[in-house]
Amino acid sequence: MSESEEIMNSEFDFESIHDKRTDELTSLLDSRDMKGLKRRMEEMNEFDVAEFLTEIGDKRMPMVFRLLSKETAAEVFANFEAPEQEQIINSITDSELGNIIEELYVDDAVDMMEELPANVVKRVMRTATPETRNLINQYLRFPENSAGSIMTSEFVDLKKYMSVKESFARIRRIGEDKETIYVCFVISADRKLEGIVTVKDLLLADDDVIIEDLMDRDVIFASTTEDQESVSEKFSDYDLMALPVVDREGRLVGIVTVDDIIDVMEQETTEDFEKMAGMMPSDKPYSRTSAFEMWKNRIPWLMFLMLSATFTSMILTSFEDMLAVLPGLVAFIPMLMGTGGNSGAQASTAVIRSLSLGDVEPGDALRVMWKEGRVAFLCGLSLAVVNFAKMIFVDGMALHNGNITVAVAATVSLSIVFIVIFAKVVGSSLPILAEKLGVDPAVMANPLISTVTDAVSLLIYIYMAKIILHI
Amino acid sequence: MSESEEIMNSEFDFESIHDKRTDELTSLLDSRDMKGLKRRMEEMNEFDVAEFLTEIGDKRMPMVFRLLSKETAAEVFANFEAPEQEQIINSITDSELGNIIEELYVDDAVDMMEELPANVVKRVMRTATPETRNLINQYLRFPENSAGSIMTSEFVDLKKYMSVKESFARIRRIGEDKETIYVCFVISADRKLEGIVTVKDLLLADDDVIIEDLMDRDVIFASTTEDQESVSEKFSDYDLMALPVVDREGRLVGIVTVDDIIDVMEQETTEDFEKMAGMMPSDKPYSRTSAFEMWKNRIPWLMFLMLSATFTSMILTSFEDMLAVLPGLVAFIPMLMGTGGNSGAQASTAVIRSLSLGDVEPGDALRVMWKEGRVAFLCGLSLAVVNFAKMIFVDGMALHNGNITVAVAATVSLSIVFIVIFAKVVGSSLPILAEKLGVDPAVMANPLISTVTDAVSLLIYIYMAKIILHI
């Protein structure tokens, strides 16, 4: 029974197989069986090797890393996060570093450069060949988060006059180091993108068919300056494996592969979450961010929102005498503000997410507001009815709160209806307005909406009290 | 100059090429050039055809759909959303429907079944062949959002004793209808998964190499009942194109492809956003959800949170007399509650996102709380200092608010420090606690956290006032 059969049969849970493997590596390391360790690592997935190396900690890590073969070393290196990459770079020779840089895909090299401190970047650039250095420099010039900044140059290009047989020969010759060989890009003599052909098309065609007759001319492509969010939308709409990136003249300059798009999607989602909770987006994972950096990301919005609450304070202050007439009224202010904030957050979250999925577009503003208005009316009415009953029967009768009269309950309940309608209509329209103005709609989320609704909720409540309670 | 060259050269913007193409289709349809329309649609990407058909609206849509060839029709059908699928099903014959069902990938058929009304599902099942019907039924039995429910059965399987040449022959023979041919799955006689081999491996190897010597035994796989979120983590960690799904005995029962994972990621993200804003997750896009359905998704949390605010009201009521002594104090309650809510939301959002990315694990609870505690201290202190200065110089001096004394400013400012610390520590620990209890951490987000912090913020403020102002 071979080793793999044993693994396969003993336990069919991926996690336990996985943990067993890590334990194996640790015991090989502890018993200083470097040969065995090297052999096991070479067989494993590079992501797992990178995880193992990250976990064994500072001292022994670079030593174990240097056991790896040239190709594996580069692949494992690409799977490291910035701190481990830096640690490795600082503990290997220039020639080892040069080897790794040459083996890396350009997009991985560019990713790394964007994270490393300047002095380390200098050393990396010095050890790279002039061609690689030029390529990296060229890619680094594209705006951050553009298609140009996430693309890679390792693709298979074909010419339309090639036969299927010639194409396979070319794929076999140059395919080894390409990020994908399954989608090949057909380009003209002046490198303009003319079509794409997949290895599936090639495999299912006869050897002497010409690429021109096989290629798909209806190519989905991106331009170098296009935002990565729009690139990832294309992947999701068209179920792509790879997307060609062209310059303004239509020349093919790189490709984006689907595995990079998964990282982009995670990064964009994290950014949206951060913005929507009033934080500055950070591209570092939580566990790697220091308390001081977190403070820097969080304090601007907290400060702005705290100072904005001054308006609410001023409104409260100016109506203090009126509210003092009926002391029961103040007790409901937090509930009203909370309900307004929650209602607005629901609407803004739904709209922000739909904008980013392309389901709602700026032109839909009126339709969205009309829908939110109806939803708000239904929500406000249900809340008002329940609140009215609760105030009369629970607060008034059960808890013997003498301040609660039918008129007070009506004031609070009617306020709810108007507050919810205001919150939902504003909460849904502010993100669309932001999109129209070219601002990221995600900043129009909960924190900002609730600060606006807090002030308006209070005004609605006060005017409702004036009308119903005549105070 | 060919048509494609003209498109490529005239304007290098994907969107304008795209719009031009849709206009072309519309004018072909308006001039009733059905032959031309059919030809253009067959050349286009299925997603674009589906979009075009969705846009032309009710009456003519099924008629135009029926122009498509059998293969294209199935692919376009898979790209429709549920309402269009239902419309088509209701306007084609049983035999046309049967053809589409047979052409669909099983995962697409299962997706569709989960969305369609029961009577339509019945008709679809009746027109399918017994084999397809059994397969669909079998897949429908897997729990929703499990690997089993998103996998498909159309994969290429190889045997380890096959040569590269034999493998290519098999891929050519059965590959046409497979969801991917680029990753092939090596199985034993009893269908147990033994390894994987990619077409790249095959292309770069000699014809007579045996699969056993080429295959990768270190297979990343999922089990049928595994949650789709964990499946998508594997895709992101290991940069996979396809993932094999095995049953409890290790038999290969299906595969998940990367394009499905992109949809899963979007769906999971949307669900997280919805839960975090206090909405019931809905799998319908915003534009397709009626106001009444939106009310049903939104009212439960609004109602619960409104009623929970009763605690805050009760606290306010019971300290009403005390707060009346110093009328200035009430004005700062909304600001304090808002700051607490925003601080807590930042912490809970950061932790919920990190939990879902696997960057923070339940075991990190103490480390997270310690970090959030330090961040909160820094944030609280900065806010307190600014607030103190603002209250003294702006509220007190500039706005001549006589209620603001140094002691009052100190009370409010010191409250901020404690409120922010409480909010951040609770905001970061509740999601981890939820994860430990097996509850989705996303529900421990903003709305719930702010309801908790509202009540506690008020208590902190009141006790601070008692200590500093002796009231």
XYZ file of C-alpha atoms in Angstrom, chain B residues 67-462:
396
model
C -33.770 31.326 -32.624
C -30.722 29.980 -30.744
C -29.127 26.633 -31.496
C -29.536 23.838 -28.931
C -26.080 24.298 -27.357
C -26.203 28.088 -27.263
C -29.766 28.015 -25.910
C -28.662 25.949 -22.899
C -25.669 28.178 -22.228
C -27.734 31.362 -22.472
C -30.402 29.771 -20.302
C -27.816 29.046 -17.583
C -26.898 32.750 -17.609
C -30.503 33.897 -17.003
C -31.850 34.792 -13.618
C -34.818 32.891 -12.195
C -37.642 35.090 -13.598
C -36.349 34.798 -17.183
C -35.777 31.056 -16.791
C -39.368 30.668 -15.652
C -40.646 32.796 -18.527
C -38.744 30.686 -21.048
C -39.866 27.403 -19.489
C -43.466 28.567 -19.702
C -43.188 29.393 -23.385
C -41.359 26.419 -24.885
C -42.462 22.868 -25.635
C -41.637 19.875 -23.453
C -39.154 18.578 -25.981
C -37.333 21.923 -26.232
C -37.255 22.058 -22.437
C -35.945 18.495 -22.271
C -33.127 19.426 -24.646
C -32.102 22.392 -22.514
C -32.117 20.366 -19.302
C -29.921 17.666 -20.841
C -27.458 20.285 -22.091
C -27.215 22.123 -18.749
C -24.441 21.292 -16.299
C -25.888 19.585 -13.251
C -24.862 22.408 -10.918
C -26.690 24.954 -13.082
C -29.768 22.717 -13.221
C -29.710 22.329 -9.427
C -29.307 26.099 -8.961
C -32.329 26.653 -11.156
C -34.447 24.064 -9.325
C -33.745 25.782 -6.020
C -35.184 29.053 -7.344
C -38.174 27.951 -9.423
C -41.730 27.569 -8.074
C -42.815 23.975 -7.337
C -45.152 23.539 -10.317
C -42.422 24.625 -12.770
C -39.914 22.279 -11.092
C -42.384 19.432 -11.623
C -42.636 20.121 -15.321
C -38.849 20.380 -15.669
C -38.353 17.071 -13.877
C -40.975 15.402 -16.054
C -39.204 16.411 -19.271
C -35.718 15.327 -18.083
C -34.401 11.844 -18.809
C -34.531 9.415 -15.840
C -30.727 9.607 -15.443
C -30.701 13.407 -15.311
C -33.696 13.390 -12.989
C -31.925 11.025 -10.589
C -28.744 13.063 -10.691
C -30.574 16.327 -10.005
C -32.540 14.734 -7.177
C -29.379 13.367 -5.655
C -27.702 16.799 -5.753
C -30.790 18.541 -4.381
C -30.503 16.390 -1.248
C -27.211 17.966 -0.168
C -27.603 20.706 2.427
C -27.929 24.192 0.946
C -24.578 26.001 0.671
C -22.615 22.749 1.025
C -19.911 21.621 -1.396
C -22.380 18.940 -2.551
C -24.960 21.539 -3.530
C -22.570 23.587 -5.694
C -20.561 20.756 -7.291
C -21.091 19.404 -10.762
C -20.704 15.919 -12.184
C -19.151 16.898 -15.525
C -15.445 16.198 -14.987
C -12.752 14.187 -16.736
C -11.636 11.088 -14.820
C -8.502 9.141 -15.670
C -6.927 5.922 -14.402
C -3.384 5.856 -13.085
C -2.265 3.135 -15.488
C -3.192 5.256 -18.524
C -0.457 6.819 -20.642
C -0.390 10.495 -21.561
C -1.453 9.557 -25.077
C -4.417 7.545 -23.824
C -5.359 10.362 -21.499
C -5.423 12.879 -24.346
C -7.559 10.480 -26.362
C -10.005 10.239 -23.458
C -10.053 14.015 -22.954
C -10.759 14.510 -26.676
C -13.519 11.905 -26.560
C -15.407 13.026 -23.449
C -14.083 16.569 -22.936
C -16.617 18.489 -25.004
C -19.339 18.577 -22.345
C -17.131 18.797 -19.269
C -17.126 21.875 -17.106
C -13.330 21.828 -17.106
C -10.849 19.598 -18.886
C -7.739 21.324 -17.541
C -7.735 19.465 -14.263
C -8.297 15.710 -14.607
C -9.046 13.458 -11.661
C -7.309 10.116 -11.249
C -9.596 7.527 -9.645
C -9.291 3.860 -8.719
C -11.624 1.089 -9.866
C -13.907 1.789 -6.902
C -13.937 5.552 -7.766
C -11.640 6.589 -4.933
C -9.701 9.767 -5.645
C -6.009 8.973 -6.053
C -4.557 12.137 -7.501
C -4.958 14.946 -9.989
C -3.170 15.768 -13.192
C -3.440 18.967 -15.210
C -3.489 19.311 -18.972
C -0.333 21.393 -18.558
C 1.403 18.368 -16.952
C 0.131 16.211 -19.814
C 1.210 18.657 -22.526
C 4.708 19.011 -21.089
C 5.182 15.222 -20.683
C 6.070 12.617 -23.277
C 3.310 10.551 -24.836
C 4.240 7.280 -23.141
C 4.574 8.552 -19.584
C 2.119 6.837 -17.237
C -0.342 9.001 -15.273
C 0.773 7.431 -11.993
C 4.222 8.953 -12.484
C 2.796 12.324 -13.389
C -0.107 12.838 -11.018
C -0.031 15.001 -7.936
C -0.966 12.907 -4.908
C -1.126 15.881 -2.565
C -4.704 16.659 -3.571
C -6.671 19.511 -2.075
C -10.242 18.256 -1.755
C -13.543 18.955 -0.011
C -16.206 16.675 1.412
C -19.801 16.839 0.157
C -21.175 18.317 3.378
C -18.452 20.937 3.775
C -19.675 24.536 3.898
C -19.213 26.507 0.688
C -17.373 29.218 2.619
C -14.670 26.722 3.572
C -14.568 25.526 -0.056
C -13.991 29.065 -1.264
C -11.200 29.511 1.307
C -9.406 26.543 -0.264
C -9.690 28.122 -3.703
C -8.233 31.342 -2.396
C -5.427 29.697 -0.379
C -4.319 27.224 -3.021
C -5.120 29.182 -6.210
C -7.218 26.325 -7.571
C -9.070 26.033 -10.869
C -11.177 23.089 -9.749
C -11.598 21.191 -6.490
C -12.648 17.537 -6.214
C -15.492 16.719 -3.817
C -15.431 13.293 -2.149
C -17.952 11.369 -0.061
C -17.219 9.839 3.321
C -15.528 6.835 1.732
C -13.200 9.033 -0.316
C -15.031 8.390 -3.581
C -15.000 11.232 -6.089
C -18.584 12.428 -6.536
C -18.169 15.827 -8.164
C -16.042 18.886 -8.711
C -16.404 22.568 -7.951
C -15.000 24.997 -10.520
C -13.532 28.424 -9.873
C -16.289 30.323 -11.725
C -18.844 28.917 -9.283
C -16.637 29.967 -6.390
C -16.691 33.557 -7.598
C -20.484 33.453 -7.378
C -20.253 31.835 -3.937
C -17.917 34.580 -2.757
C -20.291 37.291 -3.972
C -23.245 35.563 -2.355
C -21.448 35.027 0.964
C -20.278 38.636 1.006
C -23.765 39.934 0.322
C -25.116 37.743 3.127
C -22.507 39.090 5.529
C -23.370 42.665 4.596
C -27.058 41.971 5.090
C -26.600 40.260 8.450
C -24.247 42.981 9.631
C -26.854 45.638 8.864
C -29.560 43.690 10.717
C -31.354 42.215 7.724
C -32.356 38.642 7.003
C -30.175 37.381 4.150
C -32.020 37.115 0.866
C -30.659 35.422 -2.235
C -32.573 37.701 -4.583
C -30.952 40.807 -6.039
C -32.260 44.159 -4.769
C -33.903 45.090 -8.043
C -35.897 41.817 -8.016
C -37.079 42.022 -4.421
C -40.535 43.478 -3.792
C -41.132 46.101 -1.127
C -43.137 43.552 0.846
C -40.304 40.982 0.799
C -37.880 43.689 1.843
C -40.165 44.562 4.733
C -40.184 40.886 5.785
C -36.371 40.794 5.721
C -35.901 44.029 7.595
C -38.624 44.215 10.213
C -37.500 41.391 12.575
C -34.253 43.039 13.624
C -35.754 46.548 13.627
C -38.511 45.327 15.923
C -36.129 43.434 18.200
C -33.740 46.377 18.442
C -36.548 48.873 19.046
C -37.860 46.757 21.910
C -34.324 46.236 23.277
C -33.969 50.002 23.482
C -36.527 49.783 26.301
C -33.606 49.137 28.659
C -32.010 52.407 27.659
C -35.348 54.187 28.142
C -35.733 52.627 31.582
C -32.259 53.752 32.609
C -32.980 57.262 31.395
C -36.341 57.331 33.185
C -34.894 56.184 36.483
C -32.177 58.831 36.406
C -34.449 61.545 35.074
C -34.494 63.483 38.331
C -30.748 63.388 38.601
C -30.255 64.555 35.013
C -32.780 67.352 35.580
C -30.485 68.848 38.227
C -27.934 69.685 35.575
C -29.905 70.279 32.362
C -26.744 70.508 30.207
C -25.973 66.838 30.667
C -28.782 65.418 28.511
C -27.488 67.214 25.421
C -24.402 64.997 25.293
C -26.181 61.655 25.517
C -26.637 61.208 21.719
C -22.968 62.057 21.095
C -21.810 59.560 23.730
C -24.072 56.825 22.425
C -23.050 57.553 18.852
C -19.360 57.437 19.714
C -19.868 54.168 21.582
C -21.807 52.669 18.679
C -19.268 53.776 16.074
C -16.313 52.538 18.138
C -17.969 49.174 18.689
C -18.921 48.866 15.019
C -15.320 49.434 13.955
C -14.093 46.691 16.266
C -16.832 44.196 15.441
C -16.527 44.764 11.682
C -12.750 44.311 11.755
C -13.038 41.121 13.795
C -15.946 39.636 11.820
C -14.082 40.181 8.568
C -10.853 38.735 9.976
C -12.729 35.686 11.265
C -14.208 35.073 7.838
C -10.794 35.453 6.148
C -9.276 33.053 8.683
C -6.870 35.732 9.913
C -8.368 35.680 13.428
C -9.444 32.438 15.090
C -11.582 31.825 18.174
C -8.411 30.957 20.120
C -7.178 34.521 19.581
C -9.933 36.013 21.783
C -7.660 37.324 24.540
C -5.051 38.652 22.120
C -7.792 40.473 20.160
C -9.347 41.958 23.286
C -5.956 43.143 24.512
C -5.222 44.776 21.151
C -8.676 46.380 20.950
C -8.258 47.569 24.524
C -5.071 49.425 23.604
C -6.610 50.822 20.387
C -9.642 51.911 22.413
C -7.468 53.617 24.996
C -5.687 55.586 22.258
C -8.948 56.433 20.480
C -10.787 57.266 23.709
C -7.982 59.507 24.899
C -7.750 61.450 21.615
C -11.507 61.901 21.463
C -11.648 62.960 25.110
C -8.949 65.596 24.714
C -10.569 67.098 21.619
C -14.011 66.931 23.198
C -12.793 68.613 26.380
C -11.250 71.477 24.413
C -14.334 71.745 22.214
C -16.726 71.866 25.165
C -14.707 74.526 26.980
C -13.836 76.746 24.027
C -16.717 76.221 21.594
C -19.780 75.204 23.599
C -18.810 77.130 26.713
C -17.010 80.272 25.472
C -18.032 80.719 21.834
C -21.662 79.568 22.160
C -22.077 80.939 25.707
C -23.648 77.755 27.002
C -23.744 78.448 30.722
C -24.231 74.797 31.604
C -20.700 73.897 30.512
C -18.266 73.968 33.386
C -14.837 72.352 33.574
C -16.381 69.631 35.733
C -19.119 68.939 33.150
C -16.571 68.845 30.335
C -14.446 66.465 32.398
C -17.455 64.245 33.075
C -18.321 63.962 29.386
C -14.697 63.512 28.294
C -13.865 60.857 30.871
C -17.063 59.035 29.947
C -15.850 58.922 26.345
C -12.676 57.085 27.376
C -14.561 54.373 29.266
C -17.349 54.099 26.682
C -14.885 53.625 23.815
C -12.941 50.992 25.759
C -16.135 49.147 26.661
C -17.506 49.363 23.100
C -14.323 48.144 21.417
C -13.689 45.282 23.827
C -17.300 44.093 23.649
C -17.498 44.786 19.911
C -14.449 42.629 19.273
C -15.259 39.810 21.671
C -18.947 39.206 20.849
C -18.217 38.035 17.280
C -15.526 35.650 18.565
C -17.926 34.345 21.193
C -20.532 33.799 18.467
C -18.005 31.875 16.368
C -17.182 29.697 19.397
C -20.880 28.970 19.933
C -21.301 28.069 16.271
C -23.418 31.159 15.506
C -22.569 33.341 12.493
C -20.393 36.179 13.879
C -21.958 38.576 11.356
C -25.098 38.930 13.488
C -22.952 40.388 16.288
C -22.456 43.505 14.244
C -23.344 47.126 14.422
C -27.071 47.033 15.292
C -26.744 44.614 18.192
C -23.487 46.071 19.467
C -24.865 49.610 19.409
C -27.973 48.595 21.334
C -25.752 47.084 24.027
C -23.350 50.023 24.064
C -26.231 52.546 24.169
C -27.400 51.207 27.528
C -23.902 50.815 28.960
C -22.749 54.219 27.652
C -25.614 55.816 29.528
C -24.735 53.990 32.749
C -21.069 54.977 32.446
C -22.083 58.612 31.891
C -24.446 58.636 34.851
